[in-house]
CSV table of C-alpha atoms in Angstrom, one decimal:
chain,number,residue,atom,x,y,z
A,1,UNK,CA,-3.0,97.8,-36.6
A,2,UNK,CA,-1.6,96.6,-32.9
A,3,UNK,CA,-3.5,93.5,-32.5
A,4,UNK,CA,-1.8,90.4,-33.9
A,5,UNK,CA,-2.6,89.0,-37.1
A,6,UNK,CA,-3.8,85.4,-36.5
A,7,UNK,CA,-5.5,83.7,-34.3
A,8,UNK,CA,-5.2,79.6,-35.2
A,9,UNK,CA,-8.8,78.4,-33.6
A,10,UNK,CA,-8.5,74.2,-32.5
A,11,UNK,CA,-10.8,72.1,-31.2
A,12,UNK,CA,-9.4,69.4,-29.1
A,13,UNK,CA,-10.8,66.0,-27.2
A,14,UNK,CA,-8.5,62.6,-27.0
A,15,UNK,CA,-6.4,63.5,-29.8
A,16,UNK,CA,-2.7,63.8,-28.3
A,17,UNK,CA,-0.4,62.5,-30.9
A,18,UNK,CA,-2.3,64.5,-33.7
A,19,UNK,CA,-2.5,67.6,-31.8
A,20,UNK,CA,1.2,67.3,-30.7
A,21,UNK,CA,2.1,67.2,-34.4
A,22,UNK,CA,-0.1,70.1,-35.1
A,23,UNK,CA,1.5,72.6,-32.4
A,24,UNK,CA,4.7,71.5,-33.2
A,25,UNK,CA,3.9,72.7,-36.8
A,26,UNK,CA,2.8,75.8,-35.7
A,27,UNK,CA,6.0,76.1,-33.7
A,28,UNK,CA,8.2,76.5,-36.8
A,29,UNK,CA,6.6,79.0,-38.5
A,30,UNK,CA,8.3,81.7,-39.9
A,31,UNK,CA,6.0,84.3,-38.9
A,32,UNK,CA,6.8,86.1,-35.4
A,33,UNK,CA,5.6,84.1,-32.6
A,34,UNK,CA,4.3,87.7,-31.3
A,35,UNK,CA,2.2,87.9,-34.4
A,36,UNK,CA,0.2,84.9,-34.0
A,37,UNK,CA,-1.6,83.0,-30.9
A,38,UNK,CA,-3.1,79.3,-30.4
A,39,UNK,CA,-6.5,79.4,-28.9
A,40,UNK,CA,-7.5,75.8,-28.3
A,41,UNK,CA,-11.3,74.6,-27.0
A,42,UNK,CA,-10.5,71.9,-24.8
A,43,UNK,CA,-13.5,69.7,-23.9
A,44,UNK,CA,-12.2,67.4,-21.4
A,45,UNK,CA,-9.9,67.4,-18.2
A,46,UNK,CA,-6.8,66.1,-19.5
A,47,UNK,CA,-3.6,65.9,-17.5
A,48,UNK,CA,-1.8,64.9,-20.6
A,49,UNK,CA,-3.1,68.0,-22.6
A,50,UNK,CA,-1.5,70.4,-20.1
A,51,UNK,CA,1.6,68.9,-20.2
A,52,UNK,CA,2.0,68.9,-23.6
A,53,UNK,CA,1.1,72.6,-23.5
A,54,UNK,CA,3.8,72.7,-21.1
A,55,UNK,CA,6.5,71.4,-23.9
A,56,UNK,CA,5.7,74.7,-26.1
A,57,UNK,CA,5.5,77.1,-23.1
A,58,UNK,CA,8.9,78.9,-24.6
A,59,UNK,CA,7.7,78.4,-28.7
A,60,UNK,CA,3.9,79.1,-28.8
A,61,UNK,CA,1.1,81.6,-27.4
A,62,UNK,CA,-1.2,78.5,-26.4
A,63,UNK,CA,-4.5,79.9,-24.8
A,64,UNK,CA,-7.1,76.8,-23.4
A,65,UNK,CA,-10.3,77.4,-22.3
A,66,UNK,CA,-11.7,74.0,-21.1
A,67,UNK,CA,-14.7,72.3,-20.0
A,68,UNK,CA,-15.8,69.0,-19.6
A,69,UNK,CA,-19.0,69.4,-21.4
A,70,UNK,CA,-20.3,66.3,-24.3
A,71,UNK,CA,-18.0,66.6,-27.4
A,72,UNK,CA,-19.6,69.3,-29.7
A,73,UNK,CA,-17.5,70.0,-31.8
A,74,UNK,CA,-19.1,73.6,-33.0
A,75,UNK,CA,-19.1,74.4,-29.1
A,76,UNK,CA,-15.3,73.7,-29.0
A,77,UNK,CA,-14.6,76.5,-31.7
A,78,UNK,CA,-17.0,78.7,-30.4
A,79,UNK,CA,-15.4,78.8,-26.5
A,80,UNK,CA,-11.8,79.4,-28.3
A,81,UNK,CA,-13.0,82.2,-31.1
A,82,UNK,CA,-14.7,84.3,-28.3
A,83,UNK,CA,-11.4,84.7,-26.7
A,84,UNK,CA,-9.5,85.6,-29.8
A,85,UNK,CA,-7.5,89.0,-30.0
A,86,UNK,CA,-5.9,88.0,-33.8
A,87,UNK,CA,-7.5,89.9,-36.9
A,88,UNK,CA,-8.0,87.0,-38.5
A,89,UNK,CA,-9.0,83.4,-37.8
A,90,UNK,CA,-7.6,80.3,-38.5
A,91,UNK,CA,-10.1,77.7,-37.9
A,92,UNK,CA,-7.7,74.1,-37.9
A,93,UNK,CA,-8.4,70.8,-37.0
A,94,UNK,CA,-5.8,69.4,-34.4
A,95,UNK,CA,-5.7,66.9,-37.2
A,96,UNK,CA,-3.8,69.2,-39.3
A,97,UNK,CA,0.0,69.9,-39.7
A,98,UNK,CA,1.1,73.3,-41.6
A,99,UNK,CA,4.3,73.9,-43.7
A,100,UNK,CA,6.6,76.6,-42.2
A,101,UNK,CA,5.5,79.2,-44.0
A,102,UNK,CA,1.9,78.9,-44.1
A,103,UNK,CA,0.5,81.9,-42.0
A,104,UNK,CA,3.0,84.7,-44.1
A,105,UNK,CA,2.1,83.3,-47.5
A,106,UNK,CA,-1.9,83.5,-46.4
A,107,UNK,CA,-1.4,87.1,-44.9
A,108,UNK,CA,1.0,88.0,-48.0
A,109,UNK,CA,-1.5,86.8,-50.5
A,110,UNK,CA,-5.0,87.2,-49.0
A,111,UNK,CA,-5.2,89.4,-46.0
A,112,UNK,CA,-2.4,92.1,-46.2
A,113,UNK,CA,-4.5,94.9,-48.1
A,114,UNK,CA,-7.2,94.1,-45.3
A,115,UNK,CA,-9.4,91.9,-47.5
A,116,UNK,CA,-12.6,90.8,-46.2
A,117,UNK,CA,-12.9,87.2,-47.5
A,118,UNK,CA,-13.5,83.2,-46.1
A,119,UNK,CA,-10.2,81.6,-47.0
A,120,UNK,CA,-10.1,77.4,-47.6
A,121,UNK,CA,-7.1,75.8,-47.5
A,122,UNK,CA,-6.3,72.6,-49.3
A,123,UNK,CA,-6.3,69.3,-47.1
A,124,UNK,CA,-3.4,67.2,-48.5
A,125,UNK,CA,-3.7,63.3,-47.7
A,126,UNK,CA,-7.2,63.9,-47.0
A,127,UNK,CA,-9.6,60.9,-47.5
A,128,UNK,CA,-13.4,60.7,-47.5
A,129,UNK,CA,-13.2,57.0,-48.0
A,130,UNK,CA,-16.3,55.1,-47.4
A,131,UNK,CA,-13.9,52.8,-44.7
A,132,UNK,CA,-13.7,52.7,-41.4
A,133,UNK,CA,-10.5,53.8,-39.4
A,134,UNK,CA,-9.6,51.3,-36.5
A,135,UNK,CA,-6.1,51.4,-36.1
A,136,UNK,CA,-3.5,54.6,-36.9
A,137,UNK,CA,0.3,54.8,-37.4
A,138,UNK,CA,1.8,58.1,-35.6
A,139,UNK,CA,5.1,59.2,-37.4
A,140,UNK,CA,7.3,61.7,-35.8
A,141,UNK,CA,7.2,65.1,-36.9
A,142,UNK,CA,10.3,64.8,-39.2
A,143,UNK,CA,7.7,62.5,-41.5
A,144,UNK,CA,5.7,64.9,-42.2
A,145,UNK,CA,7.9,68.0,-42.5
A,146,UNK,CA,9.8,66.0,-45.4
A,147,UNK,CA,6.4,65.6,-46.5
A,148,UNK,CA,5.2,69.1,-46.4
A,149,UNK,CA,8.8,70.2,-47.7
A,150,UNK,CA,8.1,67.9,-50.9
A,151,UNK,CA,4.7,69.1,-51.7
A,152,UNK,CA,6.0,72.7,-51.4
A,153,UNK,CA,8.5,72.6,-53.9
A,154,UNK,CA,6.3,71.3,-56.4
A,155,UNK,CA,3.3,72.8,-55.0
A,156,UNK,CA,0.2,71.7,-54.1
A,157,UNK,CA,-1.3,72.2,-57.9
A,158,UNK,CA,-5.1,71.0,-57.2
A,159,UNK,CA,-4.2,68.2,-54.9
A,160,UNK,CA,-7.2,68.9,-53.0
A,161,UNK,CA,-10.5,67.2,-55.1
A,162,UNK,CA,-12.3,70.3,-54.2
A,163,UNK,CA,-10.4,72.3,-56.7
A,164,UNK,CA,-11.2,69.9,-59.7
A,165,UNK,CA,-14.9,70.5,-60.0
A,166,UNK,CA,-16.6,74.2,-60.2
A,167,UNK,CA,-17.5,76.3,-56.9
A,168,UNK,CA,-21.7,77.0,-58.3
A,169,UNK,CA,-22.8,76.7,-54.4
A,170,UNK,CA,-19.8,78.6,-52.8
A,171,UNK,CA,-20.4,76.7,-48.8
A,172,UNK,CA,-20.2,73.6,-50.1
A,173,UNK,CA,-16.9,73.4,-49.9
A,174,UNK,CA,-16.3,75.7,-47.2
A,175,UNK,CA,-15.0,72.8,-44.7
A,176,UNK,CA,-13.1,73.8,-41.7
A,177,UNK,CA,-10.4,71.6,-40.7
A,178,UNK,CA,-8.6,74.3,-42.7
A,179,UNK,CA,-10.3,77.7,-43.2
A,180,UNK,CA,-9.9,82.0,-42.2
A,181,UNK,CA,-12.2,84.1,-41.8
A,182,UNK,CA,-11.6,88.3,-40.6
A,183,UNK,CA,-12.4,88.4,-36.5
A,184,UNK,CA,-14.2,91.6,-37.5
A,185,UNK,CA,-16.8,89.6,-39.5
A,186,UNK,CA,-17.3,86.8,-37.1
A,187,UNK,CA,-18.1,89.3,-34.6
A,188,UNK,CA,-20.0,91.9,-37.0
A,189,UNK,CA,-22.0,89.1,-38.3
A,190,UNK,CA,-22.5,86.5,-35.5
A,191,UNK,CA,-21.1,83.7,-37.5
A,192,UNK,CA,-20.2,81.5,-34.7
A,193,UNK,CA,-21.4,77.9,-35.0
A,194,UNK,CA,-25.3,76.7,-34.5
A,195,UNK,CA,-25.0,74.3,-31.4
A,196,UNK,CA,-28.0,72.7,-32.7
A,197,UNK,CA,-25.5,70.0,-34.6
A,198,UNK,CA,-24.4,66.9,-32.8
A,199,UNK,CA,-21.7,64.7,-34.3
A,200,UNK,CA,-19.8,64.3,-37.4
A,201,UNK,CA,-20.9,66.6,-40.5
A,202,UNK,CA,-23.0,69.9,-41.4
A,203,UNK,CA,-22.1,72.2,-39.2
A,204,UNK,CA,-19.6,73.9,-41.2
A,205,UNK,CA,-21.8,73.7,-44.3
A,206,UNK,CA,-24.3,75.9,-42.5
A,207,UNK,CA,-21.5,78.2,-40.7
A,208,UNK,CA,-20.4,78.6,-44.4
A,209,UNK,CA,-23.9,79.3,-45.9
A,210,UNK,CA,-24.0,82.1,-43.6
A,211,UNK,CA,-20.8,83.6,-44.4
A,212,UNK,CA,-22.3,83.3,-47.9
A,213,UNK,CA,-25.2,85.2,-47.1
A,214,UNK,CA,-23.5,88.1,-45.3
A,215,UNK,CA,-21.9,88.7,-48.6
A,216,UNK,CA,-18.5,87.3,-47.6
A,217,UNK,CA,-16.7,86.1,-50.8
A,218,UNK,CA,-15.3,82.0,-50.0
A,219,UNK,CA,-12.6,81.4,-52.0
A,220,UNK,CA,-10.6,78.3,-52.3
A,221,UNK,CA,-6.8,78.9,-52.2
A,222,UNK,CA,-4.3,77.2,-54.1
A,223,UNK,CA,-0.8,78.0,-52.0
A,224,UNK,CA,-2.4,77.6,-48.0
A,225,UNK,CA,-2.5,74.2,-47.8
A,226,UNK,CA,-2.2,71.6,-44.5
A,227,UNK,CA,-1.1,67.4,-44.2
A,228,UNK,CA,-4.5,66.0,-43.1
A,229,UNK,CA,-3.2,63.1,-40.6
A,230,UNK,CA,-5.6,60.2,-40.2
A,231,UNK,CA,-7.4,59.6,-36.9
A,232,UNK,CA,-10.2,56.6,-35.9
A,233,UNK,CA,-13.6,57.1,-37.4
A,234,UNK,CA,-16.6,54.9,-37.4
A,235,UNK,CA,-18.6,55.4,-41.2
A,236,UNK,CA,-21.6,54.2,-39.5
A,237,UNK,CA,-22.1,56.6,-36.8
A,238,UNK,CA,-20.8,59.2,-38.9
A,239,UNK,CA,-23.5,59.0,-41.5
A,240,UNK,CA,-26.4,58.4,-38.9
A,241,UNK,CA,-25.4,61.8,-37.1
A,242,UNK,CA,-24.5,63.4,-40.9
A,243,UNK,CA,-28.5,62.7,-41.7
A,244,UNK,CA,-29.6,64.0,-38.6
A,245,UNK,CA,-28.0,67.1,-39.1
A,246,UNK,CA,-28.6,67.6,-42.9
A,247,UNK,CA,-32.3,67.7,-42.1
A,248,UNK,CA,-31.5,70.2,-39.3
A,249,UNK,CA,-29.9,72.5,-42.4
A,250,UNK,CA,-32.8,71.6,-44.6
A,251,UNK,CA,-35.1,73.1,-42.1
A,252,UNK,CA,-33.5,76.2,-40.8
A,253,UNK,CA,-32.3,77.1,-44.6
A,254,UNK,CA,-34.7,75.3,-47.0
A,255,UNK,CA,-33.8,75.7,-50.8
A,256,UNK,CA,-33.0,73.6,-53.8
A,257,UNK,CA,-28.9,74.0,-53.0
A,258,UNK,CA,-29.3,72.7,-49.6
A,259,UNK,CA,-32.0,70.0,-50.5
A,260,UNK,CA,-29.7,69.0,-53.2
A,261,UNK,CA,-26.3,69.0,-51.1
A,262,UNK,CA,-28.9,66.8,-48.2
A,263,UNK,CA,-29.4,64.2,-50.8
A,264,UNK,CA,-26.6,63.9,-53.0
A,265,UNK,CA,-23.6,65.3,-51.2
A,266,UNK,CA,-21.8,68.7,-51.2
A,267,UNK,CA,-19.6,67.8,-54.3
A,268,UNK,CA,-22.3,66.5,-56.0
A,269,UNK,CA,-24.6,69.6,-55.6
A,270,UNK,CA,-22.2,71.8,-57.2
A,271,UNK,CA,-21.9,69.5,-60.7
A,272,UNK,CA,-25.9,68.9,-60.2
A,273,UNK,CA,-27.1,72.5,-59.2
A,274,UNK,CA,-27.4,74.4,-62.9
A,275,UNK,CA,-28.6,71.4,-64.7
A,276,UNK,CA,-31.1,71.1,-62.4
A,277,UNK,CA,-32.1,74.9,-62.5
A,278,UNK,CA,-32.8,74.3,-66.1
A,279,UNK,CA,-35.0,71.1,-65.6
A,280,UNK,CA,-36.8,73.2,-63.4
A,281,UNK,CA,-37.2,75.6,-65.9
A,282,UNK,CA,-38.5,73.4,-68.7
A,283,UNK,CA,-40.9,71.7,-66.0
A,284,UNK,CA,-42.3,74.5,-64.3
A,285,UNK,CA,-44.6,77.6,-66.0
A,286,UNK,CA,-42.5,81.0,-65.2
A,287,UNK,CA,-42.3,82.6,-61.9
A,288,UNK,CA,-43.3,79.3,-60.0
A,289,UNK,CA,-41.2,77.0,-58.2
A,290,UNK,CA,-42.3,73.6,-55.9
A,291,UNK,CA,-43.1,73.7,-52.7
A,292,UNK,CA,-43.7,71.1,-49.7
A,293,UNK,CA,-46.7,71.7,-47.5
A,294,UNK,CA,-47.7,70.0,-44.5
A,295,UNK,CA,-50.6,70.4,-43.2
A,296,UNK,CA,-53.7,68.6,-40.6
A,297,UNK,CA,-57.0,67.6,-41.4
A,298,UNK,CA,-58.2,66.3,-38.3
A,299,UNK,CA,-55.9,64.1,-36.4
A,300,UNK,CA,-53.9,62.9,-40.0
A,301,UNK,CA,-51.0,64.8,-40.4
A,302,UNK,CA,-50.6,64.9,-44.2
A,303,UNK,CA,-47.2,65.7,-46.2
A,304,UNK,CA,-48.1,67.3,-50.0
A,305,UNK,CA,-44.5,67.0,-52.0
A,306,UNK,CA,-45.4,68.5,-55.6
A,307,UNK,CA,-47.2,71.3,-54.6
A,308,UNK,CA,-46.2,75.2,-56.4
A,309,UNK,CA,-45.7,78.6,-55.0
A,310,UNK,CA,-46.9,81.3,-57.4
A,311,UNK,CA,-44.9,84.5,-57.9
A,312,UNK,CA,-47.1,86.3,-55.6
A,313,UNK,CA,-46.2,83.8,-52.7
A,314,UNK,CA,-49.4,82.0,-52.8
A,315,UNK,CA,-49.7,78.1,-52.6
A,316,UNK,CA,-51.3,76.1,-55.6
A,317,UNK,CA,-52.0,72.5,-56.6
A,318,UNK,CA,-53.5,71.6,-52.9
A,319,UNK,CA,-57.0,69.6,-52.7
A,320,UNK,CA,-59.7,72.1,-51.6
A,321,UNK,CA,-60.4,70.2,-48.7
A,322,UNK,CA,-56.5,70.8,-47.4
A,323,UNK,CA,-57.3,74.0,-44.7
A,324,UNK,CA,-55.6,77.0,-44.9
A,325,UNK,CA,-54.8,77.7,-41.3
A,326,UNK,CA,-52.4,74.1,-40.4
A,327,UNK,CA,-50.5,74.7,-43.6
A,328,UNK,CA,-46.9,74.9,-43.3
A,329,UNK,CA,-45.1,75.6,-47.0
A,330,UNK,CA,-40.8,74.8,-47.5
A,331,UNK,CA,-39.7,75.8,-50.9
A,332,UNK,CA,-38.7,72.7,-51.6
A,333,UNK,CA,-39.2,70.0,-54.0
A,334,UNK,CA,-39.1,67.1,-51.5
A,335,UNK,CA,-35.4,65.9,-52.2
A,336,UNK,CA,-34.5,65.8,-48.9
A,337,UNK,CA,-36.9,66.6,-46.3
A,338,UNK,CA,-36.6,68.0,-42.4
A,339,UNK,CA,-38.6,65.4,-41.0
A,340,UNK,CA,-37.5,62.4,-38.6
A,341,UNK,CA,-38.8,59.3,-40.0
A,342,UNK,CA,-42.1,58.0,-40.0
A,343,UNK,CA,-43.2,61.5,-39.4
A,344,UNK,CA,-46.7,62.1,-41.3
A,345,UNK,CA,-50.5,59.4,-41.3
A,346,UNK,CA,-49.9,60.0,-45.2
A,347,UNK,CA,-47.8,61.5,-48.1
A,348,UNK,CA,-49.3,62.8,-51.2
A,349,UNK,CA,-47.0,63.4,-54.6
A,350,UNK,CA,-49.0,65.8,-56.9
A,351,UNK,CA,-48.8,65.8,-60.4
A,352,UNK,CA,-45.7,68.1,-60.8
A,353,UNK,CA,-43.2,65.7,-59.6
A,354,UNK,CA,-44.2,63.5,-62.8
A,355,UNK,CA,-42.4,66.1,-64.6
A,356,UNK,CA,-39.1,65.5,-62.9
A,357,UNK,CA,-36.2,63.7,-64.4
A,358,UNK,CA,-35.6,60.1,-63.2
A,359,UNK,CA,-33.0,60.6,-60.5
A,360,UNK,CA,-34.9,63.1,-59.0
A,361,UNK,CA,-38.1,61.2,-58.8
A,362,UNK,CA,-36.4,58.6,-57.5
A,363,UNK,CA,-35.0,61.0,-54.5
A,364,UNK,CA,-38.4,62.3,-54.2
A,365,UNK,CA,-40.2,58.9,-53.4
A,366,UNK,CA,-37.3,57.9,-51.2
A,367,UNK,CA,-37.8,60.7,-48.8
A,368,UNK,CA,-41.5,60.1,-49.1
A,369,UNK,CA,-41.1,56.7,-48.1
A,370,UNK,CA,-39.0,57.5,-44.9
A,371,UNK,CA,-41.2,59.6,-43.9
A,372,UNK,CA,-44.4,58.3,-44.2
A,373,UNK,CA,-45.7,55.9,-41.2
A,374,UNK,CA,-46.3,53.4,-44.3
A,375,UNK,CA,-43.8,51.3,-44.6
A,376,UNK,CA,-44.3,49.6,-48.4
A,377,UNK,CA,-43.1,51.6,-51.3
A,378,UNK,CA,-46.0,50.4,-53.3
A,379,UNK,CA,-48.1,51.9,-50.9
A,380,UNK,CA,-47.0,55.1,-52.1
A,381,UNK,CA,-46.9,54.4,-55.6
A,382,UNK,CA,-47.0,57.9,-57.9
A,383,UNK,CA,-50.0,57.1,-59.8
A,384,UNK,CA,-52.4,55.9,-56.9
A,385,UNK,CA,-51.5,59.2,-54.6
A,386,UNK,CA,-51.6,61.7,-57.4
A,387,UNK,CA,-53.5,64.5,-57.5
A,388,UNK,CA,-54.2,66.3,-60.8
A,389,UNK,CA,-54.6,70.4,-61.2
């Protein structure tokens, strides 16, 4: 094939020193600079971005396209993968730095025969720390080249905590600070990023449940792997935009895995997932599974968590006096909901959710609690809102 074989994908906004580190990586690798381009979304005016473009004019093939749109950070990939000629993909954070041979060991080992598959790289140094970041040491390059020479010569092993635990729900670990993906596909399949996610988290959850669901194998390699440097973050306006946008994927893909990644976390869901397919097993008479209705009687808006669908896609469990046309069923079981808060007159837990281990009740109730316009858990208390078959 003529066209070049990579095109490395970065989003970029008030990140200099970490995205001077990351280009200069990219300036030593050992793969033909003809083979390869940079293809950065820049989303700001930035005098000092340009020049530092400028200082790899005569190592790098740096393509911007800029605008001075909000920070979205799925926006930013999306500008800079349309105008991608390479066959494959390299989505990378500008928070990244790559050993030298990076892009000829993940062509030699994973794209070479043509493969069609969602490659993760391991993030060295990465950590998901419940801590703020306020202040961050920038070393020169030569720090982290020793670095990446050291790791390597040993090699990376499972240095990434992603590799430690089994891949049952293949996207959730599909995070993009370091990740490939065929251009063909992207294009074939539309999988650019939803710009309905604002802030830190999700989007690349949902990028990757829908590489899933075209078929697209993710795998997680153990030789492509990146130095993660650190950068200031805020934990509390992380998680606030992380919920909004979990309940955004809870909405547009609703199902036990994502419920389950919404409440307890995309490592979690992974260990959780199969028992939990068993409980549901033992609780629930074959062929069924739970569902969540809304629905209106009047001016109440009333949230049912506990309800059943039946294997010929009918709803059971419901009062009688719940109407059939302002029903609206998710197959969920109420884990984590796609509501804003204080969003229904009254939540109702029906007798199934009785049946449900400890942790999960517990889950259940919580989400019932944030989203009912009462305010006292008591208020919602299992046995007093309970309706029997």
């Amino acid at each position: 094939m003529d066209a070049m074989k990579f095109s490395i994908v970065i989003p970029y906004k008030d990140r200099l020193a970490n995205m001077s580190l990351a280009l200069e990586s990219l300036s030593h690798q050992t793969l033909p600079t003809d083979d390869f381009e940079v293809v950065v979304g820049v989303m700001e005016n930035s005098p000092q971005y340009a020049e530092l473009c400028r200082k790899f004019e005569n190592r790098l093939n740096i393509v911007s396209v800029v605008t001075a749109k909000k920070w979205q950070l799925g926006l930013a990939r999306n500008m800079a993968m349309r105008l991608s000629s390479g066959q494959i993909i390299v989505l990378l954070d500008a928070d990244m730095v790559l050993p030298d041979q990076f892009l000829v060991r993940l062509w030699n080992e994973h794209y070479s025969n043509g493969e069609n598959q969602c490659v993760v790289g391991q993030m060295i140094d990465y950590s998901n720390n419940d801590t703020d970041v306020t202040v961050v040491d920038h070393h020169p390059y030569s720090h982290y080249k020793d670095r990446l020479e050291e790791v390597q010569a040993k090699g990376p092993g499972e240095s990434d905590p992603r590799l430690q635990f089994d891949h049952i729900i293949p996207w959730a670990y599909a995070w993009t600070a370091l990740i490939a993906l065929p251009r063909e596909s992207v294009e074939r399949d539309d999988l650019t990023f939803d710009l309905n996610f604002w802030g830190y988290g999700v989007e690349d959850l949902e990028w990757a449940h829908r590489i899933s669901a075209a078929g697209i194998p993710i795998v997680m390699s153990r030789s492509a792997f990146g130095i993660h440097l650190p950068h200031v973050r805020s934990l509390a306006a992380n998680k606030k935009t992380e919920a909004v946008n979990y309940r955004y994927f809870v909405k547009k893909w609703p199902s036990i895995e994502v419920e389950l990644a919404a409440c307890f976390g995309d490592f979690e869901a992974n260990q959780l997932i199969n028992p939990l397919r068993q409980e549901l097993d033992h609780v629930l008479e074959i062929g069924k599974s739970f569902a969540t209705v809304c629905a209106s009687r009047g001016e109440v808006r009333t949230l049912y968590l506990g309800a059943l669908i039946s294997a010929d896609g009918s709803l059971e469990g419901l009062p009688e006096a719940v109407p059939n046309e302002t029903r609206e069923a998710y197959p969920l079981i109420g884990l984590a909901l796609p509501f804003g808060d204080k969003s229904f007159q009254e939540v109702v837990t029906l007798a199934p959710v009785r049946g449900l281990s400890l942790k999960y009740r517990k889950a259940v109730q919580s989400e019932a609690i944030r989203v009912s316009e009462k305010t006292h858990a008591t208020e919602l208390n299992f046995a007093a809102h309970t309706h029997s078959f």
